[in-house]
Amino acid sequence: MRARVVLFRRHVAAAVSVVVCVAALVASAAGRRRDRSRKSRVILDPGRDVCMAEDVPALNLSFPTAWTHGTFCTHPTYLRRQCCSGFQIAALQRGCPVVEPVETVLSAAQQLQPSVDRFVRIAHRHSLPDVVREYHDAAFTLLLPEDQGWTYAEDTVTDEFLRRILVSGRWVPALLLYHVLDRRWHSNHLRDNDELRTLADDRTVAVSKINKKMVLFNCVPTTQLDLHARDGMVHVLTKPLPPAYLHTLADVVLTHPALSLFASLVGYADLMSWVRTEGPLTMLAPTNSALRRLPRRFLDSITYDVRYFEALQAMVKNHLVRGRHCFLELQARVRVETLAGHQLPLLCSASAKLAVGDSNVTRSDLVVANGVIHFIDMPLLPSKAMSLVQVARQAGARRFIELTKRSGLFDDLVSFGPYTVFAPSDEALSRQSSSWLGRDFLRNETALRDLVTYHVALGSHASFTLRDNDELATRREGGVVRVKILPKTMTVEDGLVINGDNEAFNGYVHVVDRVLRPPVHTLARALAVTRNLTRFNTLVTKGDLSLLRELGRGRGPYTLLAVPDEDMDRWASDLFTYYRILHDQTILNQTLNVHLLDDFVMPRGLLEGSHTLLYPRGRRRPRGYEQPLRMVFSKGQLSFDHASVTSDYVLCTNGILLFVDSILLP
Ligand SMILES: *[C@@H]1O[C@H](CO)[C@@H](O)[C@H](O)[C@H]1NC(C)=O
Ligand SMILES: *[C@@H]1O[C@H](CO)[C@@H](O)[C@H](O)[C@H]1NC(C)=O
Ligand SMILES: *[C@@H]1O[C@H](CO)[C@@H](O)[C@H](O)[C@H]1NC(C)=O
Ligand SMILES: *[C@@H]1O[C@H](CO)[C@@H](O)[C@H](O)[C@H]1NC(C)=O
Ligand SMILES: *[C@@H]1O[C@H](CO)[C@@H](O)[C@H](O)[C@H]1NC(C)=O
């Protein structure tokens, strides 16, 4: 059913032979749109001069070589044996042993099916054979477009080409000669990205060779390859060659009416002269309507604000791929890497439409001197060129972005900055929505604004530019967030970063696993209002007043290790020590000082097995003798020397209050 036959060389003389010829040619050379009705001989065995073609029946496509991996745009492909061009079958013999007599390329071309008459007629009218002979006395290669390909034109570049060829006779010879290569090129000798000289003033035609097999000239697929003739070689194309030499990428970007917005991006990114001279490149050009899908303010910011120049360049480069990748090749690939370093997934649908990431290719194969252009209907933003809003959404913080809308911060995140957003994950927010972050809270604009602005720090900070214990000012008036950088984790206040370093053009997004609540109390106040710390608080008020002052007013950040009443009671049964501490002011002062660390200890994010030595004030003694406090995190339990820390803590404006289960002595 899907097998088909035979080609051969053309024979001029014998009329009988011509009839046979035509029938066979029709069968074999059906090309891109195969005529499936004709009867044909099936070649079942491989043999001499049998070539393999590949068909995609569902799309009526046929390729002159087998080059896909068995599917094309979700459809299975079928291999088909046929006689290689210039050979034919003979009764009772294997393979295609009969060699057709050699003829000139143009006379041979007249017998091809589907027809290539149109080109041949124009060629004769303009005496192409004489012109060729005039320029060139050796063998050459003719790239011959099928008739049905002449109706394809719909974009400006090729329109211009057709207008010139059809209307202005003056151009014809040059454009005809552009279809003539200056030597005999067998498809086996063509390589991807070759530029072949034509007889038209040495203008070149670009070769694409997909999977080392399927040959395209200026992105035009071939339907038959390697028809030998006495004076040269013929390859049949689905349509006339676009005159790539007329334009560069820059010319099309600057002149095509659908690309004026993209042109201004390329211009402001200072890349226009680059896309004029560099190549070959593939440009996935977002049309004006594609770019209008972006928020206007974002587009303005990234275009005109010099602070975002790098992001703009990344954005433009994300629409460029190195090499000339024709539509047919992209249809068969699964991804390409852009010059901005991003991998873009490619997906060809059953109807042979191509999606690049989230966008669709709406026009393809505008071939120019230094590459090829495909139009797309949605810009391809690298994370680096997205706004904080887009990046946060992608990183799993959609609900937080919804909150920024209610609190009036949304527009800032779209187009201003730079900011570092510590965005609570969607999960973190939904966990809280049933408790304090309920409907009443959301109705209170002041409270909501306080909360949201607390998650947005000023400046652009990646984890690798931050240092342990950095404090970042936030958009919330006077609000500061404290960052801990550990070997493998990062925390901000008590939020553990679960998806960090998402770069946007105007900052970074770090997704955290908690909603961060601005602390309200100082350590001293927290000590006073926490119910189960009354006894410890009594000790502190009896002790060193300078310490109390620090807890009440100092900037810190400190870590206060407080002992709950229950544990104080247990410990007070050791009457001797208790008595000594209560009645010896020096010992009391020192004891309390052991409980105060000049450090911000965040129990979350600690790695199993980690241990650190800390020097609290109470253990620094004269003459250099210092006895550190050993902080160990083991089996999920944090401890300081022999005192274990409970999992609760109170974040305070000047530090953190941890609960330990016993007194630490100096
Ligand atoms: C394929 O060709 C057949 C017969 O010429 C036609 O009926 C059919 O609509 C074509 N299918 C496609 C997808 O072009
Ligand atoms: C791309 O095409 C698909 C399928 O035709 C469609 O669902 C999608 O919305 C298109 N995308 C855009 C950005 O138009
Ligand atoms: C809203 O929140 C602020 C600050 O959290 C608070 O002072 C105020 O009383 C709240 N207003 C209402 C109506 O609940
Ligand atoms: C002491 O009180 C704090 C805050 O109310 C609480 O989180 C903690 O679990 C209590 N500790 C003990 C040992 O009861
Ligand atoms: C302990 O602190 C108290 C209160 O600040 C102070 O008066 C006293 O001198 C301190 N004692 C010693 C021995 O440091």
PDB file of C-alpha atoms and ligand atoms in Angstrom, residues 530-533 564 566-567 646 648-650 659, ligand 4:
ATOM      1  CA  THR A 530       5.410  34.963  78.356  1.00  0.00           C
ATOM      2  CA  ARG A 531       3.470  33.251  81.114  1.00  0.00           C
ATOM      3  CA  ASN A 532       5.707  30.314  81.825  1.00  0.00           C
ATOM      4  CA  LEU A 533       8.872  32.444  82.225  1.00  0.00           C
ATOM      5  CA  PRO A 564      10.449  27.844  81.672  1.00  0.00           C
ATOM      6  CA  GLU A 566       8.481  24.008  85.127  1.00  0.00           C
ATOM      7  CA  ASP A 567      12.175  23.416  84.548  1.00  0.00           C
ATOM      8  CA  THR A 646      12.359  22.899  72.894  1.00  0.00           C
ATOM      9  CA  ASP A 648       9.250  26.609  70.310  1.00  0.00           C
ATOM     10  CA  TYR A 649      10.793  30.008  69.962  1.00  0.00           C
ATOM     11  CA  VAL A 650       9.728  33.638  70.032  1.00  0.00           C
ATOM     12  CA  PHE A 659      13.436  27.755  75.649  1.00  0.00           C
TER      13      PHE A 659
HETATM   14  C1  LIG B   4       6.155  28.317  77.442  1.00  0.00           C
HETATM   15  O1  LIG B   4       5.370  29.276  76.743  1.00  0.00           O
HETATM   16  C2  LIG B   4       5.601  29.393  75.361  1.00  0.00           C
HETATM   17  C3  LIG B   4       4.808  30.540  74.834  1.00  0.00           C
HETATM   18  O2  LIG B   4       3.559  30.599  75.429  1.00  0.00           O
HETATM   19  C4  LIG B   4       5.272  28.076  74.683  1.00  0.00           C
HETATM   20  O3  LIG B   4       5.508  28.156  73.311  1.00  0.00           O
HETATM   21  C5  LIG B   4       6.099  26.981  75.294  1.00  0.00           C
HETATM   22  O4  LIG B   4       5.743  25.735  74.738  1.00  0.00           O
HETATM   23  C6  LIG B   4       5.960  26.939  76.820  1.00  0.00           C
HETATM   24  N1  LIG B   4       6.939  26.016  77.309  1.00  0.00           N
HETATM   25  C7  LIG B   4       6.655  25.098  78.240  1.00  0.00           C
HETATM   26  C8  LIG B   4       7.763  24.197  78.658  1.00  0.00           C
HETATM   27  O5  LIG B   4       5.531  25.015  78.683  1.00  0.00           O
END
